[in-house]
mmCIF file of C-alpha atoms and ligand atoms in Angstrom:
data_model
loop_
_atom_site.group_PDB
_atom_site.id
_atom_site.type_symbol
_atom_site.label_atom_id
_atom_site.label_comp_id
_atom_site.label_asym_id
_atom_site.label_seq_id
_atom_site.Cartn_x
_atom_site.Cartn_y
_atom_site.Cartn_z
ATOM 1 C CA MET X 1 -51.369 13.139 -13.721
ATOM 2 C CA THR X 2 -50.029 16.368 -13.183
ATOM 3 C CA LEU X 3 -46.915 17.217 -10.936
ATOM 4 C CA ASP X 4 -49.469 19.000 -8.480
ATOM 5 C CA GLU X 5 -51.610 15.913 -8.410
ATOM 6 C CA LEU X 6 -48.556 13.746 -7.591
ATOM 7 C CA ARG X 7 -47.569 16.204 -5.033
ATOM 8 C CA GLN X 8 -50.921 15.773 -3.349
ATOM 9 C CA GLN X 9 -50.319 12.009 -3.497
ATOM 10 C CA CYS X 10 -46.956 12.179 -1.891
ATOM 11 C CA LEU X 11 -48.026 14.584 0.980
ATOM 12 C CA ALA X 12 -50.558 11.793 2.075
ATOM 13 C CA CYS X 13 -48.126 8.899 1.600
ATOM 14 C CA GLN X 14 -48.066 6.314 4.335
ATOM 15 C CA GLN X 15 -46.006 3.642 2.627
ATOM 16 C CA CYS X 16 -43.142 3.444 5.136
ATOM 17 C CA PRO X 17 -42.354 4.152 8.781
ATOM 18 C CA LEU X 18 -40.727 7.520 8.181
ATOM 19 C CA ALA X 19 -44.319 8.918 7.764
ATOM 20 C CA VAL X 20 -44.781 8.147 11.466
ATOM 21 C CA THR X 21 -41.879 10.615 12.521
ATOM 22 C CA ARG X 22 -41.947 13.325 9.763
ATOM 23 C CA HIS X 23 -43.176 16.928 10.256
ATOM 24 C CA HIS X 24 -43.556 17.612 6.508
ATOM 25 C CA VAL X 25 -43.127 15.668 3.409
ATOM 26 C CA VAL X 26 -40.491 17.145 1.405
ATOM 27 C CA PHE X 27 -41.640 16.823 -2.264
ATOM 28 C CA GLY X 28 -39.296 19.105 -4.142
ATOM 29 C CA VAL X 29 -38.993 22.688 -5.524
ATOM 30 C CA GLY X 30 -38.506 24.226 -8.865
ATOM 31 C CA PRO X 31 -39.889 25.010 -12.383
ATOM 32 C CA ASP X 32 -42.266 22.348 -14.110
ATOM 33 C CA PRO X 33 -41.151 21.344 -16.565
ATOM 34 C CA SER X 34 -37.477 21.434 -15.738
ATOM 35 C CA PRO X 35 -34.510 20.801 -17.858
ATOM 36 C CA ILE X 36 -31.911 20.179 -14.933
ATOM 37 C CA LEU X 37 -32.889 17.748 -11.917
ATOM 38 C CA PHE X 38 -30.765 17.557 -8.803
ATOM 39 C CA VAL X 39 -31.465 14.811 -6.532
ATOM 40 C CA GLY X 40 -30.178 14.663 -2.811
ATOM 41 C CA GLU X 41 -30.571 11.855 -0.443
ATOM 42 C CA GLY X 42 -33.408 12.672 2.029
ATOM 43 C CA PRO X 43 -34.451 15.670 4.179
ATOM 44 C CA GLY X 44 -32.628 16.869 7.127
ATOM 45 C CA GLN X 45 -33.908 18.524 10.216
ATOM 46 C CA GLN X 46 -34.535 21.833 8.578
ATOM 47 C CA GLU X 47 -36.061 20.395 5.723
ATOM 48 C CA ASP X 48 -38.470 18.417 7.685
ATOM 49 C CA LEU X 49 -39.546 21.444 9.628
ATOM 50 C CA GLN X 50 -39.854 23.729 6.653
ATOM 51 C CA GLY X 51 -41.059 21.206 3.855
ATOM 52 C CA GLU X 52 -38.471 22.368 1.590
ATOM 53 C CA PRO X 53 -35.363 20.725 0.224
ATOM 54 C CA PHE X 54 -31.807 21.921 1.114
ATOM 55 C CA VAL X 55 -32.768 24.593 3.311
ATOM 56 C CA GLY X 56 -30.464 23.962 6.148
ATOM 57 C CA PRO X 57 -26.459 24.456 6.189
ATOM 58 C CA ALA X 58 -25.946 21.926 3.356
ATOM 59 C CA GLY X 59 -28.727 23.860 1.329
ATOM 60 C CA GLN X 60 -26.898 27.209 1.733
ATOM 61 C CA LEU X 61 -23.718 25.587 0.295
ATOM 62 C CA LEU X 62 -25.640 24.088 -2.527
ATOM 63 C CA ASP X 63 -27.183 27.459 -3.551
ATOM 64 C CA GLU X 64 -23.687 29.062 -3.459
ATOM 65 C CA MET X 65 -22.668 26.141 -5.760
ATOM 66 C CA LEU X 66 -25.465 26.355 -8.217
ATOM 67 C CA SER X 67 -24.873 30.400 -8.411
ATOM 68 C CA ILE X 68 -21.191 29.604 -9.613
ATOM 69 C CA ILE X 69 -22.851 28.356 -12.794
ATOM 70 C CA ASP X 70 -25.755 30.598 -12.745
ATOM 71 C CA LEU X 71 -28.275 27.937 -11.571
ATOM 72 C CA SER X 72 -30.943 28.543 -8.961
ATOM 73 C CA ARG X 73 -34.133 26.989 -7.201
ATOM 74 C CA ARG X 74 -35.809 29.105 -10.064
ATOM 75 C CA ASN X 75 -34.251 27.404 -13.087
ATOM 76 C CA CYS X 76 -33.505 23.994 -12.084
ATOM 77 C CA TYR X 77 -35.537 21.525 -9.897
ATOM 78 C CA ILE X 78 -34.395 19.817 -6.610
ATOM 79 C CA THR X 79 -35.713 16.930 -4.741
ATOM 80 C CA ASN X 80 -34.421 13.810 -2.730
ATOM 81 C CA ILE X 81 -34.577 10.056 -3.190
ATOM 82 C CA VAL X 82 -36.953 9.842 -0.187
ATOM 83 C CA LYS X 83 -39.207 12.545 0.865
ATOM 84 C CA CYS X 84 -39.334 12.103 4.470
ATOM 85 C CA ARG X 85 -36.600 12.641 7.098
ATOM 86 C CA PRO X 86 -34.743 9.526 8.261
ATOM 87 C CA PRO X 87 -34.437 9.760 12.068
ATOM 88 C CA HIS X 88 -31.265 11.299 13.167
ATOM 89 C CA ASN X 89 -30.088 11.821 9.550
ATOM 90 C CA ARG X 90 -29.066 8.241 8.875
ATOM 91 C CA ASP X 91 -28.693 7.017 5.528
ATOM 92 C CA PRO X 92 -32.295 5.999 4.104
ATOM 93 C CA LEU X 93 -32.866 2.273 4.298
ATOM 94 C CA GLU X 94 -33.268 0.065 1.141
ATOM 95 C CA THR X 95 -36.854 -0.478 2.003
ATOM 96 C CA GLU X 96 -37.664 3.398 2.440
ATOM 97 C CA GLN X 97 -35.923 3.959 -0.733
ATOM 98 C CA GLU X 98 -38.092 1.346 -2.527
ATOM 99 C CA ALA X 99 -41.137 2.670 -0.882
ATOM 100 C CA CYS X 100 -40.507 6.283 -2.082
ATOM 101 C CA ILE X 101 -38.658 5.932 -5.669
ATOM 102 C CA GLY X 102 -41.856 5.514 -7.481
ATOM 103 C CA PHE X 103 -42.520 9.290 -6.590
ATOM 104 C CA LEU X 104 -39.103 10.307 -8.086
ATOM 105 C CA ARG X 105 -39.628 8.098 -11.081
ATOM 106 C CA GLN X 106 -42.986 9.939 -11.746
ATOM 107 C CA GLN X 107 -41.485 13.276 -10.898
ATOM 108 C CA THR X 108 -38.772 12.519 -13.569
ATOM 109 C CA ARG X 109 -41.389 11.594 -16.106
ATOM 110 C CA LEU X 110 -43.366 14.815 -15.587
ATOM 111 C CA LEU X 111 -40.434 17.171 -15.289
ATOM 112 C CA GLN X 112 -38.808 15.880 -18.572
ATOM 113 C CA PRO X 113 -35.316 16.765 -17.500
ATOM 114 C CA LYS X 114 -32.276 16.420 -19.984
ATOM 115 C CA ILE X 115 -29.934 16.503 -17.302
ATOM 116 C CA LEU X 116 -29.954 14.883 -13.955
ATOM 117 C CA VAL X 117 -27.316 15.529 -11.164
ATOM 118 C CA CYS X 118 -27.054 13.267 -8.157
ATOM 119 C CA LEU X 119 -25.976 14.996 -4.900
ATOM 120 C CA GLY X 120 -23.767 12.362 -2.997
ATOM 121 C CA ARG X 121 -23.368 8.626 -3.128
ATOM 122 C CA ILE X 122 -26.866 7.431 -2.142
ATOM 123 C CA ALA X 123 -28.529 9.219 -4.977
ATOM 124 C CA ALA X 124 -25.742 8.105 -7.404
ATOM 125 C CA MET X 125 -25.710 4.349 -6.027
ATOM 126 C CA ARG X 126 -29.583 4.321 -6.557
ATOM 127 C CA LEU X 127 -29.880 6.286 -9.875
ATOM 128 C CA ILE X 128 -26.663 5.708 -11.719
ATOM 129 C CA GLU X 129 -25.454 2.485 -10.794
ATOM 130 C CA PRO X 130 -25.099 0.367 -7.555
ATOM 131 C CA GLY X 131 -21.484 -0.021 -7.757
ATOM 132 C CA PHE X 132 -20.869 3.878 -8.071
ATOM 133 C CA ARG X 133 -17.966 5.054 -5.809
ATOM 134 C CA ILE X 134 -18.270 8.777 -5.424
ATOM 135 C CA THR X 135 -14.890 9.362 -4.638
ATOM 136 C CA ARG X 136 -13.789 7.750 -7.859
ATOM 137 C CA ASP X 137 -16.681 8.463 -10.070
ATOM 138 C CA HIS X 138 -17.854 11.959 -9.181
ATOM 139 C CA GLY X 139 -17.969 14.307 -12.207
ATOM 140 C CA ARG X 140 -18.230 11.384 -14.725
ATOM 141 C CA TRP X 141 -21.235 11.440 -17.134
ATOM 142 C CA TYR X 142 -23.603 8.471 -18.046
ATOM 143 C CA GLN X 143 -26.263 8.513 -20.520
ATOM 144 C CA LYS X 144 -29.449 6.625 -20.045
ATOM 145 C CA GLY X 145 -32.332 6.659 -22.414
ATOM 146 C CA GLY X 146 -31.754 10.105 -23.476
ATOM 147 C CA LEU X 147 -30.869 11.507 -20.075
ATOM 148 C CA TRP X 148 -27.510 12.678 -18.972
ATOM 149 C CA MET X 149 -26.500 11.872 -15.461
ATOM 150 C CA THR X 150 -23.799 12.757 -13.104
ATOM 151 C CA ALA X 151 -22.894 13.041 -9.343
ATOM 152 C CA LEU X 152 -21.323 15.772 -7.179
ATOM 153 C CA PHE X 153 -20.059 15.153 -3.868
ATOM 154 C CA HIS X 154 -22.998 15.927 -1.546
ATOM 155 C CA PRO X 155 -22.762 19.509 -0.125
ATOM 156 C CA SER X 156 -22.784 18.118 3.517
ATOM 157 C CA ALA X 157 -19.417 16.091 2.664
ATOM 158 C CA LEU X 158 -18.084 19.599 1.178
ATOM 159 C CA LEU X 159 -19.013 21.057 4.614
ATOM 160 C CA ARG X 160 -17.013 18.293 6.493
ATOM 161 C CA ASP X 161 -14.056 18.242 4.248
ATOM 162 C CA VAL X 162 -13.057 21.248 2.353
ATOM 163 C CA ALA X 163 -10.181 19.446 0.544
ATOM 164 C CA LYS X 164 -13.141 17.923 -1.625
ATOM 165 C CA ARG X 165 -14.116 21.561 -2.697
ATOM 166 C CA PRO X 166 -11.565 22.026 -5.668
ATOM 167 C CA ASP X 167 -12.787 18.651 -7.355
ATOM 168 C CA THR X 168 -16.386 19.993 -7.012
ATOM 169 C CA PHE X 169 -15.522 23.192 -8.683
ATOM 170 C CA ARG X 170 -14.113 21.313 -11.750
ATOM 171 C CA ASP X 171 -17.405 19.012 -11.604
ATOM 172 C CA LEU X 172 -19.493 22.346 -11.748
ATOM 173 C CA LYS X 173 -17.595 23.571 -14.636
ATOM 174 C CA GLY X 174 -18.243 20.268 -16.259
ATOM 175 C CA LEU X 175 -21.769 20.604 -15.465
ATOM 176 C CA GLN X 176 -22.104 23.933 -17.047
ATOM 177 C CA ALA X 177 -20.305 22.572 -20.212
ATOM 178 C CA LYS X 178 -22.861 19.838 -20.458
ATOM 179 C CA ILE X 179 -25.712 22.264 -20.071
ATOM 180 C CA ARG X 180 -24.255 24.482 -22.912
ATOM 181 C CA GLU X 181 -23.991 21.331 -24.845
ATOM 182 C CA VAL X 182 -27.349 19.537 -24.258
ATOM 183 C CA LEU X 183 -29.469 22.807 -23.800
ATOM 184 C CA PRO X 184 -27.782 25.354 -25.976
ATOM 185 C CA ASP X 185 -30.610 27.970 -25.132
ATOM 186 C CA PHE X 186 -30.492 27.292 -21.199
ATOM 187 C CA TYR X 187 -28.038 30.379 -20.473
ATOM 188 C CA GLY X 188 -29.912 32.661 -23.160
HETATM 189 N N1 LIG T 1 -29.580 16.802 2.588
HETATM 190 C C1 LIG T 1 -30.170 16.017 1.482
HETATM 191 O O1 LIG T 1 -29.795 15.170 0.669
HETATM 192 N N2 LIG T 1 -31.378 16.676 1.226
HETATM 193 C C2 LIG T 1 -31.685 17.621 1.799
HETATM 194 O O2 LIG T 1 -32.711 18.115 1.226
HETATM 195 C C3 LIG T 1 -31.145 18.245 2.765
HETATM 196 C C4 LIG T 1 -30.013 17.614 3.104
#
């Protein structure tokens, strides 16, 4: 299966009730394969309307965060735990995550990233460990079967609470150091 075939499957998905209310499935964006994978929580209103992850206000901030360490949508892949918008931007339900997580697993297998960055607690609890506490554990590194994983505060949290931004700046610098260590050719 190619990433494009997986995208086609995902676009037709009816496995949970979010399929009824969505305007677009938001599969993901970025190079294939991709050495770095960012995973958010789920599409918001703008993402649902446009079919692309992180294009609303949080996305603008994410782009700025990426550019601090010379990353962009062109050199890393961005997706979400659930591919369809939960109504009113509520947290995706356990059942919705469960119905959708297979797409992320297959994306990860196909993209072959060496570094996976969770954006916010929902992704971190799902992908790193259920007891993950974003306030305590952001910026820490975990290794799972050859994949390095960490979590940053979600950009929406950084929009609400600017006091979190200095920590995120340090976490981004930690990410840059890990990229240099694990992917020595990445920055050329
Ligand atoms: N928040 C997310 O977690 N993902 C998006 O794609 C947009 C906002």
